[in-house]
mmCIF file of C-alpha atoms in Angstrom:
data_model
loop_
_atom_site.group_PDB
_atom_site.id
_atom_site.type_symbol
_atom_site.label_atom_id
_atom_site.label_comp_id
_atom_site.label_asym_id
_atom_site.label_seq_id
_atom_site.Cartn_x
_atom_site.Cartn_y
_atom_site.Cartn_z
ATOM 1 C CA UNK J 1 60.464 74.792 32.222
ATOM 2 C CA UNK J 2 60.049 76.800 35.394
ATOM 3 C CA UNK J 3 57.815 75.313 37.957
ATOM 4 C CA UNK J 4 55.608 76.599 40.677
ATOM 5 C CA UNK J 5 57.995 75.370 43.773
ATOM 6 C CA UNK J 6 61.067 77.421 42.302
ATOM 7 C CA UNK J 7 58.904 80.777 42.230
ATOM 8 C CA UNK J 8 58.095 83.324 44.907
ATOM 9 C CA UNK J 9 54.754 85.944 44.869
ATOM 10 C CA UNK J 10 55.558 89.042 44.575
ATOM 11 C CA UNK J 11 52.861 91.016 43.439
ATOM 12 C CA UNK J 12 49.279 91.343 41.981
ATOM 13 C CA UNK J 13 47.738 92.409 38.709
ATOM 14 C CA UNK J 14 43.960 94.010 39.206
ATOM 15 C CA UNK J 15 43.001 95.870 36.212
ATOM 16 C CA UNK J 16 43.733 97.132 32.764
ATOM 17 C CA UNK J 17 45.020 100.849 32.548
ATOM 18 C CA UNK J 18 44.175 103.138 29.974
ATOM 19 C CA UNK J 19 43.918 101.931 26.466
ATOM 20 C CA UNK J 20 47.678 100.478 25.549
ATOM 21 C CA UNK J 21 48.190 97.577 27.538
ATOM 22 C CA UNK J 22 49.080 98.842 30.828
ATOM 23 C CA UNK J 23 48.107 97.078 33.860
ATOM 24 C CA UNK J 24 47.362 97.783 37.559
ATOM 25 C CA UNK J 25 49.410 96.098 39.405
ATOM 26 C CA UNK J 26 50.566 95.661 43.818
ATOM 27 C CA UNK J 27 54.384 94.952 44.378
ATOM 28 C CA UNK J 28 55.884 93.383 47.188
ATOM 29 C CA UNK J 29 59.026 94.051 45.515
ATOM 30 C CA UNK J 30 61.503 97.068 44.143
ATOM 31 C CA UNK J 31 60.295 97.946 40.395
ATOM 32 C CA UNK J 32 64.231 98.615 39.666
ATOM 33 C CA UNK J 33 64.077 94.664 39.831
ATOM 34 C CA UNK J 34 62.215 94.856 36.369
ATOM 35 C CA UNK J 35 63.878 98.348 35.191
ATOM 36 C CA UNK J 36 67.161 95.839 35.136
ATOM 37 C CA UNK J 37 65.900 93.996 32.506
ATOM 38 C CA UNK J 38 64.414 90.836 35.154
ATOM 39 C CA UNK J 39 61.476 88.737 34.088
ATOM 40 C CA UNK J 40 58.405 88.755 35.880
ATOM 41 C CA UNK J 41 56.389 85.200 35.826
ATOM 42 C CA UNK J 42 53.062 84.694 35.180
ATOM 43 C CA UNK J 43 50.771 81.601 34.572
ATOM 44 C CA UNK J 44 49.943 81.881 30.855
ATOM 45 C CA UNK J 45 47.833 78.521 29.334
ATOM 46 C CA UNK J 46 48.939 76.075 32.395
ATOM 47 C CA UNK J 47 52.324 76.905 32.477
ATOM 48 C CA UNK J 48 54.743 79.157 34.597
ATOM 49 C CA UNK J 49 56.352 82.204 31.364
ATOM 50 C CA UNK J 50 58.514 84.531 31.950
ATOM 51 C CA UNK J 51 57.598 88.072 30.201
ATOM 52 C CA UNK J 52 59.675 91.155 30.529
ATOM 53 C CA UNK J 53 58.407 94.740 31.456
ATOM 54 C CA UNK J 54 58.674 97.483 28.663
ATOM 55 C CA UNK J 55 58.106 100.177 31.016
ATOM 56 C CA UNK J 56 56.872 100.589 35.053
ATOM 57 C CA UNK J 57 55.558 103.835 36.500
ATOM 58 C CA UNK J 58 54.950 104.961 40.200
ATOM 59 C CA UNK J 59 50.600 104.851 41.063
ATOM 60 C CA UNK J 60 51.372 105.041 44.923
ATOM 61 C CA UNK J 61 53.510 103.565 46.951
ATOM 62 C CA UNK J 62 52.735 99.777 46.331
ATOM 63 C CA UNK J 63 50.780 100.183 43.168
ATOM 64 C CA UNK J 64 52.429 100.337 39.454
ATOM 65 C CA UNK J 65 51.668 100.932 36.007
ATOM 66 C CA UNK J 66 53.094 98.049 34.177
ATOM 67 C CA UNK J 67 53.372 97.694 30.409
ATOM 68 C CA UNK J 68 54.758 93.956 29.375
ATOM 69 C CA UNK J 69 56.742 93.819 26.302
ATOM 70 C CA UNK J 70 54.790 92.738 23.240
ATOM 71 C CA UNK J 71 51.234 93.840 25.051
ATOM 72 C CA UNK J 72 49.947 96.857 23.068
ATOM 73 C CA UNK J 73 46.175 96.623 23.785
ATOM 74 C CA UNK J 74 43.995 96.633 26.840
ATOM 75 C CA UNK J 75 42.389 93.615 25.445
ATOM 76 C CA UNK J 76 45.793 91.526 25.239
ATOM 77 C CA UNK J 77 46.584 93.032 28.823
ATOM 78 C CA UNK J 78 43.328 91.530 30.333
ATOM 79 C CA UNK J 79 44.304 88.051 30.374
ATOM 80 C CA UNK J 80 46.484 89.069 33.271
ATOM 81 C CA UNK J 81 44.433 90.813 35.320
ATOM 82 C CA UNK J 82 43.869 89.016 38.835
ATOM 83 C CA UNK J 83 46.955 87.489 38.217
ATOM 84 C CA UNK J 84 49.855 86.385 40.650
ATOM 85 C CA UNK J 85 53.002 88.040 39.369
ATOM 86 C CA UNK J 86 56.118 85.504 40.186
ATOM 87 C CA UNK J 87 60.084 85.620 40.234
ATOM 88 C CA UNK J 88 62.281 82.772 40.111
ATOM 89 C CA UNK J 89 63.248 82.286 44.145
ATOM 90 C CA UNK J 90 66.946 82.030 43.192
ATOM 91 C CA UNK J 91 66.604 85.590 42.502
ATOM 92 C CA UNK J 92 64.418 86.730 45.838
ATOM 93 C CA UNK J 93 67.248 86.803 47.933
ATOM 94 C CA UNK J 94 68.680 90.198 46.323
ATOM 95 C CA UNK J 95 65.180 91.554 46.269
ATOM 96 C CA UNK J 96 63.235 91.017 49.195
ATOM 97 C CA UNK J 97 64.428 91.627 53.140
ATOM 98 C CA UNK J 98 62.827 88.595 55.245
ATOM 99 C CA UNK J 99 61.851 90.979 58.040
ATOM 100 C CA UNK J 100 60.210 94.212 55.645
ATOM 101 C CA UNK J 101 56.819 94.885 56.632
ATOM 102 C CA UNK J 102 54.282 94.750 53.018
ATOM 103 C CA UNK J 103 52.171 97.391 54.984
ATOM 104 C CA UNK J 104 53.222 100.842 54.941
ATOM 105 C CA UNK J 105 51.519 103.154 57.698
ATOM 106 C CA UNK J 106 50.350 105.657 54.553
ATOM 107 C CA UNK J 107 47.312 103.391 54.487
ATOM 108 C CA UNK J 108 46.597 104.751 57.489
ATOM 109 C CA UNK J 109 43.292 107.506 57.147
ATOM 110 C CA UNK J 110 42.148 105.170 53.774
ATOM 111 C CA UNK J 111 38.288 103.494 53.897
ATOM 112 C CA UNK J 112 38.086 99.719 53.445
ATOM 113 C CA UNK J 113 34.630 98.898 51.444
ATOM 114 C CA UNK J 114 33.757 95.635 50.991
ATOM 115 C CA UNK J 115 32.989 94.470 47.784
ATOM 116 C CA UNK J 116 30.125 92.304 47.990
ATOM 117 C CA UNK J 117 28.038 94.684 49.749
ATOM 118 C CA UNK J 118 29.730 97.975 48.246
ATOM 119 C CA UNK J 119 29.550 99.523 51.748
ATOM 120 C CA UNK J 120 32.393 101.096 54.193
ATOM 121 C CA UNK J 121 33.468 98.610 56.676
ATOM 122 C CA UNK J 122 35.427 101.659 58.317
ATOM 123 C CA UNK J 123 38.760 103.692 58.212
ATOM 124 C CA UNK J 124 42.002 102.117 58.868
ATOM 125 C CA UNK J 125 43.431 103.882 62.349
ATOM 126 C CA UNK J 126 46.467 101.760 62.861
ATOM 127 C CA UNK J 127 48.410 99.007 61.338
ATOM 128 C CA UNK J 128 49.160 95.836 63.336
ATOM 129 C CA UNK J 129 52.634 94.324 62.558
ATOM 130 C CA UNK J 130 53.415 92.681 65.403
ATOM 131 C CA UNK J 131 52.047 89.202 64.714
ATOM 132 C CA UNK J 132 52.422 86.756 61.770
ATOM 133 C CA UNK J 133 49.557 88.129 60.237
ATOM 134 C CA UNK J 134 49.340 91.941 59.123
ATOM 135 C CA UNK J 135 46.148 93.064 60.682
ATOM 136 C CA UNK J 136 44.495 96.720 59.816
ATOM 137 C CA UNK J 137 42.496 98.139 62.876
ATOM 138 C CA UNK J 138 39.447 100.088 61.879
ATOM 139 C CA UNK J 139 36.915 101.969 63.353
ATOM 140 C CA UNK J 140 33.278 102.500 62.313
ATOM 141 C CA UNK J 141 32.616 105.265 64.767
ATOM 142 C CA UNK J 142 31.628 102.465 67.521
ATOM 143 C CA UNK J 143 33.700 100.054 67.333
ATOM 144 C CA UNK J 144 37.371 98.663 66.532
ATOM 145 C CA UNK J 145 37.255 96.414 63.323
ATOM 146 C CA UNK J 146 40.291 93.976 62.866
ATOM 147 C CA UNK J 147 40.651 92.843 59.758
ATOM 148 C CA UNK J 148 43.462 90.935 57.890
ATOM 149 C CA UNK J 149 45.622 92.548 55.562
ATOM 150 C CA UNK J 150 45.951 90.157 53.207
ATOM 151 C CA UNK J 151 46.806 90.290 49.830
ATOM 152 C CA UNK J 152 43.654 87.050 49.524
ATOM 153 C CA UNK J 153 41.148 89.903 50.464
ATOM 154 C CA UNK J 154 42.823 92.989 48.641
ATOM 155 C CA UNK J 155 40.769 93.715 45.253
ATOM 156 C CA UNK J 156 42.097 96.773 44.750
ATOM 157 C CA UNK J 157 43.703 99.896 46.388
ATOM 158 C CA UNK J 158 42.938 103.369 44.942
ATOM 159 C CA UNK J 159 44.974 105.983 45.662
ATOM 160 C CA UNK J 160 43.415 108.594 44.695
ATOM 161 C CA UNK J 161 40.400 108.218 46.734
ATOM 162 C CA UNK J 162 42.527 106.643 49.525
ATOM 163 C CA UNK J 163 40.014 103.552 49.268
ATOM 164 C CA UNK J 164 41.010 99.782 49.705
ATOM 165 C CA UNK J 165 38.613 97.540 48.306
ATOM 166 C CA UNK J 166 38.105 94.225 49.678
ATOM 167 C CA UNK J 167 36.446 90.406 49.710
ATOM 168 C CA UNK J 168 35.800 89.585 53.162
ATOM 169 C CA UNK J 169 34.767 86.284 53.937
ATOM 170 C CA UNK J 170 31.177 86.298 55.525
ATOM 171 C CA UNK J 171 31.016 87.245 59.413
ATOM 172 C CA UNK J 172 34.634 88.429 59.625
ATOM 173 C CA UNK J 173 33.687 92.030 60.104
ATOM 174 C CA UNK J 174 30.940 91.270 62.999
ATOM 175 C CA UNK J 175 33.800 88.919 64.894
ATOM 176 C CA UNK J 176 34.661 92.599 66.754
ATOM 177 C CA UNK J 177 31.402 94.354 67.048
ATOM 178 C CA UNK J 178 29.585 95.213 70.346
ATOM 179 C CA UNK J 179 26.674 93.244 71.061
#
């Protein structure tokens, strides 16, 4: 039985894709990890299972198309979606580099809307990697917004309309505004 302590986060499922099971999904990780025939663990019915990836395709540069094995419809897929994807920590060490930054500066020029209220908080102008916590800087025109760039308040990046939607906890975006 695998248990929580011995995994690691490395990703995120958000939605269903298309009509055959694909799903959605933000990797901290190389895909080639799953291309070699590695498991990817998810919490299925209370319990840690391993499932295996049929196929993974390129969305951007953190987002994938992934098909599990034995998911052929985008009902079956939806049981994952908003799901934590795990690996067993044992194998981390061959896959992840302690000091690699989850940000890449191509999110740089993208709009961050907030979900709740469906309105732009502003566009992301920098990237702030230099503390503990990966912070984007925005501006709305006025003022500079920063605003954690956490994988917690990430509901979804699209690519294509170089959008990042996200839950932000009440207040957080008036913390920086002028007075």
């Amino acid at each position: 039985m695998i248990k929580e302590e011995d995994t690691i986060k490395i990703g995120k499922f958000q939605k269903t894709h298309a009509l055959k099971g694909e799903l959605n999904a933000l990797l901290d990780i190389d895909p080639e990890y799953f291309i070699q025939g590695n498991p990817l663990i998810l919490p299925t019915d209370g319990i840690l299972v391993p499932y295996y990836v049929e196929s993974v395709r390129n969305k951007g540069s953190f987002s994938f198309l992934i098909k599990i094995e034995g998911i052929e419809s985008e009902e079956a897929a939806r049981q994952f979606v908003n799901k934590e994807i795990l690996m067993l920590k044992k194998d981390a060490a061959d896959w992840i580099e302690e000091d690699e930054t989850d940000m890449p500066e191509e999110f740089i020029g993208y709009k961050v809307i907030d979900k709740e209220s469906g309105t732009t908080v502003g566009e992301i102008t920098d990237i702030d990697t230099n503390t503990q916590n990966v912070l984007f800087i925005l501006s709305d025109g006025d003022d500079e917004i920063f605003i954690p760039a956490s994988d917690d308040f990430i509901v979804e990046i699209d690519d294509d309309k170089n959008e990042i939607i996200m839950n932000l906890p009440e207040g957080l975006v008036n913390l920086n505004k002028k007075e």
